[in-house]
mmCIF file of C-alpha atoms in Angstrom:
data_model
loop_
_atom_site.group_PDB
_atom_site.id
_atom_site.type_symbol
_atom_site.label_atom_id
_atom_site.label_comp_id
_atom_site.label_asym_id
_atom_site.label_seq_id
_atom_site.Cartn_x
_atom_site.Cartn_y
_atom_site.Cartn_z
ATOM 1 C CA MET A 1 75.496 334.494 -69.581
ATOM 2 C CA ILE A 2 72.885 332.266 -67.998
ATOM 3 C CA VAL A 3 73.558 331.155 -64.451
ATOM 4 C CA LYS A 4 71.961 328.554 -62.172
ATOM 5 C CA ASN A 5 72.016 329.571 -58.545
ATOM 6 C CA THR A 6 70.877 327.945 -55.328
ATOM 7 C CA TYR A 7 67.510 329.684 -55.185
ATOM 8 C CA GLY A 8 66.443 329.239 -58.805
ATOM 9 C CA VAL A 9 67.443 330.079 -62.313
ATOM 10 C CA SER A 10 68.790 333.591 -62.840
ATOM 11 C CA VAL A 11 69.662 335.327 -66.060
ATOM 12 C CA ALA A 12 72.520 337.787 -66.401
ATOM 13 C CA PHE A 13 73.472 339.194 -69.788
ATOM 14 C CA SER A 14 76.631 340.867 -70.945
ATOM 15 C CA ILE A 15 75.518 344.316 -72.073
ATOM 16 C CA ALA A 16 78.705 344.705 -74.135
ATOM 17 C CA LYS A 17 77.751 341.794 -76.400
ATOM 18 C CA TYR A 18 74.096 342.708 -76.986
ATOM 19 C CA GLY A 19 74.249 346.490 -76.641
ATOM 20 C CA ILE A 20 71.194 346.770 -74.385
ATOM 21 C CA ALA A 21 70.042 345.124 -71.195
ATOM 22 C CA PRO A 22 66.927 342.934 -71.579
ATOM 23 C CA LYS A 23 63.767 343.887 -69.748
ATOM 24 C CA SER A 24 63.624 342.969 -66.097
ATOM 25 C CA GLU A 25 60.852 340.438 -66.742
ATOM 26 C CA PHE A 26 63.518 337.807 -67.400
ATOM 27 C CA THR A 27 65.319 338.105 -64.073
ATOM 28 C CA GLY A 28 62.911 335.860 -62.182
ATOM 29 C CA SER A 29 63.429 337.631 -58.880
ATOM 30 C CA ALA A 30 61.043 336.819 -56.059
ATOM 31 C CA LEU A 31 61.176 340.512 -55.165
ATOM 32 C CA GLN A 32 59.210 341.306 -58.338
ATOM 33 C CA ARG A 33 56.352 338.998 -57.341
ATOM 34 C CA ARG A 34 53.116 340.647 -56.273
ATOM 35 C CA LYS A 35 52.175 339.912 -52.688
ATOM 36 C CA PRO A 36 48.792 338.201 -52.183
ATOM 37 C CA LEU A 37 46.101 340.031 -50.241
ATOM 38 C CA ASN A 38 45.512 338.497 -46.788
ATOM 39 C CA LYS A 39 44.409 335.031 -47.859
ATOM 40 C CA PRO A 40 43.172 332.684 -45.157
ATOM 41 C CA LYS A 41 45.644 329.927 -44.355
ATOM 42 C CA ALA A 42 44.820 326.576 -45.926
ATOM 43 C CA LYS A 43 44.310 323.549 -43.732
ATOM 44 C CA LYS A 44 47.120 321.013 -43.606
ATOM 45 C CA LYS A 45 46.629 318.175 -46.050
ATOM 46 C CA GLU A 46 47.731 314.606 -45.760
ATOM 47 C CA SER A 47 51.424 313.803 -46.022
ATOM 48 C CA LYS A 48 50.808 311.996 -49.332
ATOM 49 C CA ASP A 49 49.701 315.257 -50.996
ATOM 50 C CA ARG A 50 52.631 317.086 -49.410
ATOM 51 C CA GLU A 51 55.127 314.550 -50.802
ATOM 52 C CA ARG A 52 53.582 314.884 -54.267
ATOM 53 C CA ARG A 53 53.808 318.685 -54.142
ATOM 54 C CA GLU A 54 57.482 318.618 -53.097
ATOM 55 C CA ARG A 55 58.402 316.472 -56.086
ATOM 56 C CA SER A 56 56.651 318.540 -58.752
ATOM 57 C CA LEU A 57 57.194 322.050 -60.034
ATOM 58 C CA SER A 58 54.583 324.683 -59.443
ATOM 59 C CA ARG A 59 52.890 326.339 -62.390
ATOM 60 C CA ARG A 60 54.858 329.511 -61.665
ATOM 61 C CA SER A 61 58.190 327.654 -61.654
ATOM 62 C CA LYS A 62 57.388 325.987 -64.971
ATOM 63 C CA GLN A 63 56.458 329.371 -66.430
ATOM 64 C CA LYS A 64 59.736 330.902 -65.219
ATOM 65 C CA ILE A 65 61.761 328.090 -66.810
ATOM 66 C CA ARG A 66 59.898 328.517 -70.107
ATOM 67 C CA LYS A 67 60.639 332.265 -70.057
ATOM 68 C CA LYS A 68 64.347 331.629 -69.405
ATOM 69 C CA ILE A 69 64.555 329.137 -72.277
ATOM 70 C CA THR A 70 62.695 331.491 -74.615
ATOM 71 C CA CYS A 71 65.022 334.352 -73.702
ATOM 72 C CA PHE A 72 68.070 332.115 -74.145
ATOM 73 C CA SER A 73 66.880 330.858 -77.539
ATOM 74 C CA ARG A 74 66.365 334.425 -78.787
ATOM 75 C CA THR A 75 69.961 335.372 -77.982
ATOM 76 C CA GLN A 76 71.639 332.248 -79.429
ATOM 77 C CA LYS A 77 71.728 330.988 -83.003
ATOM 78 C CA ARG A 78 72.000 327.287 -82.176
ATOM 79 C CA LEU A 79 71.195 325.401 -79.007
ATOM 80 C CA SER A 80 71.875 321.834 -77.903
ATOM 81 C CA PHE A 81 69.870 319.723 -75.500
ATOM 82 C CA VAL A 82 71.880 317.346 -73.287
ATOM 83 C CA THR A 83 70.754 314.825 -70.662
ATOM 84 C CA LEU A 84 73.315 313.699 -68.080
ATOM 85 C CA THR A 85 72.499 310.552 -66.097
ATOM 86 C CA PHE A 86 74.385 308.638 -63.414
ATOM 87 C CA LEU A 87 75.781 305.101 -63.366
ATOM 88 C CA ASN A 88 74.495 304.345 -59.886
ATOM 89 C CA LYS A 89 72.410 305.757 -57.030
ATOM 90 C CA VAL A 90 73.687 309.178 -55.909
ATOM 91 C CA SER A 91 72.709 311.768 -53.332
ATOM 92 C CA ASP A 92 71.543 315.208 -54.449
ATOM 93 C CA GLU A 93 74.703 316.863 -53.104
ATOM 94 C CA GLN A 94 76.956 314.358 -54.859
ATOM 95 C CA ALA A 95 75.054 314.803 -58.142
ATOM 96 C CA VAL A 96 75.316 318.614 -58.075
ATOM 97 C CA ASN A 97 79.003 318.402 -57.129
ATOM 98 C CA VAL A 98 79.781 316.179 -60.155
ATOM 99 C CA LEU A 99 77.736 318.460 -62.442
ATOM 100 C CA ARG A 100 79.587 321.536 -61.136
ATOM 101 C CA LYS A 101 82.957 319.906 -61.903
ATOM 102 C CA PHE A 102 81.725 318.906 -65.363
ATOM 103 C CA ILE A 103 80.507 322.430 -66.172
ATOM 104 C CA ASP A 104 83.724 324.008 -64.840
ATOM 105 C CA ASN A 105 85.761 321.830 -67.184
ATOM 106 C CA VAL A 106 83.507 322.618 -70.152
ATOM 107 C CA LYS A 107 83.871 326.357 -69.426
ATOM 108 C CA LYS A 108 87.675 326.057 -69.447
ATOM 109 C CA ARG A 109 87.656 324.344 -72.851
ATOM 110 C CA SER A 110 84.922 326.359 -74.585
ATOM 111 C CA ASP A 111 84.711 329.990 -75.550
ATOM 112 C CA ASP A 112 81.559 331.810 -74.441
ATOM 113 C CA PHE A 113 79.906 328.684 -72.969
ATOM 114 C CA GLN A 114 76.381 329.455 -71.804
ATOM 115 C CA TYR A 115 73.898 327.032 -70.332
ATOM 116 C CA LEU A 116 70.738 326.445 -68.378
ATOM 117 C CA TRP A 117 70.203 323.251 -66.407
ATOM 118 C CA VAL A 118 67.327 321.626 -64.586
ATOM 119 C CA VAL A 119 67.470 318.591 -62.313
ATOM 120 C CA GLU A 120 64.808 315.905 -62.578
ATOM 121 C CA ARG A 121 64.193 312.712 -60.635
ATOM 122 C CA GLN A 122 63.957 309.372 -62.426
ATOM 123 C CA THR A 123 60.508 307.858 -62.190
ATOM 124 C CA LYS A 124 60.546 304.972 -64.677
ATOM 125 C CA ASN A 125 63.825 303.396 -63.581
ATOM 126 C CA ASP A 126 62.852 300.893 -60.859
ATOM 127 C CA GLU A 127 66.453 300.182 -59.882
ATOM 128 C CA PHE A 128 67.380 303.823 -59.190
ATOM 129 C CA LYS A 129 63.966 305.301 -58.443
ATOM 130 C CA GLY A 130 64.223 308.979 -57.472
ATOM 131 C CA ASN A 131 67.816 309.276 -58.724
ATOM 132 C CA PRO A 132 68.579 312.772 -60.070
ATOM 133 C CA HIS A 133 69.602 313.435 -63.648
ATOM 134 C CA PHE A 134 70.215 316.730 -65.428
ATOM 135 C CA HIS A 135 68.778 318.325 -68.543
ATOM 136 C CA MET A 136 70.918 321.097 -70.021
ATOM 137 C CA ILE A 137 70.342 323.533 -72.840
ATOM 138 C CA THR A 138 73.608 324.977 -74.086
ATOM 139 C CA ASN A 139 75.009 327.051 -76.912
ATOM 140 C CA LYS A 140 77.749 324.451 -77.499
ATOM 141 C CA TYR A 141 78.039 321.736 -80.126
ATOM 142 C CA TRP A 142 78.861 318.531 -78.209
ATOM 143 C CA LYS A 143 81.284 315.919 -79.485
ATOM 144 C CA ILE A 144 79.480 313.065 -77.777
ATOM 145 C CA GLU A 145 82.376 310.567 -77.712
ATOM 146 C CA LYS A 146 84.672 313.049 -75.973
ATOM 147 C CA TRP A 147 82.268 314.565 -73.457
ATOM 148 C CA TRP A 148 80.311 311.413 -72.594
ATOM 149 C CA ASN A 149 83.566 309.599 -71.789
ATOM 150 C CA TYR A 150 84.606 312.541 -69.621
ATOM 151 C CA TRP A 151 81.222 312.483 -67.818
ATOM 152 C CA LEU A 152 81.686 308.753 -67.052
ATOM 153 C CA ALA A 153 85.317 309.231 -65.956
ATOM 154 C CA LEU A 154 84.287 312.099 -63.671
ATOM 155 C CA GLN A 155 81.707 309.856 -62.007
ATOM 156 C CA HIS A 156 84.319 307.126 -61.440
ATOM 157 C CA LYS A 157 86.718 309.696 -59.993
ATOM 158 C CA ASN A 158 84.023 310.790 -57.520
ATOM 159 C CA GLY A 159 83.159 307.251 -56.387
ATOM 160 C CA ILE A 160 80.106 306.651 -58.567
ATOM 161 C CA VAL A 161 80.660 303.240 -60.152
ATOM 162 C CA PRO A 162 78.150 300.941 -61.850
ATOM 163 C CA GLU A 163 76.632 298.091 -59.828
ATOM 164 C CA ARG A 164 77.903 294.661 -60.771
#
């Protein structure tokens, strides 16, 4: 099973299904990170650089995501890539809440549903600049008509309606 938690992406496998536990290199724990040797503190940079850094992933984070996807792809025969976008401007909390409800419903209706998701901010959409959307890699075959309509209905139910 692949799980997304508050602090980053974590991987937990069912030993019963695969027979052995994968190496610990795929856990992504910050406790496994080597501590740097007394580096001098960097000077504070301008707020523009700080804003840019907050909105982009570090090289280490990108590497961890690649490792998780590689591990996931080696344990699954077929994977699907899904992008979930919103009808209108939403807050981060509201977006994650709708995604959580969506995933909970998918889990109820699918056997052995496994997934990995990443949130990304829209940059090319001038109307909803900075709006979150989700990229998911799953082991499920998606019937687009059914699940896309559910995704839209779930947004309406949670007060996210298109602008008119």
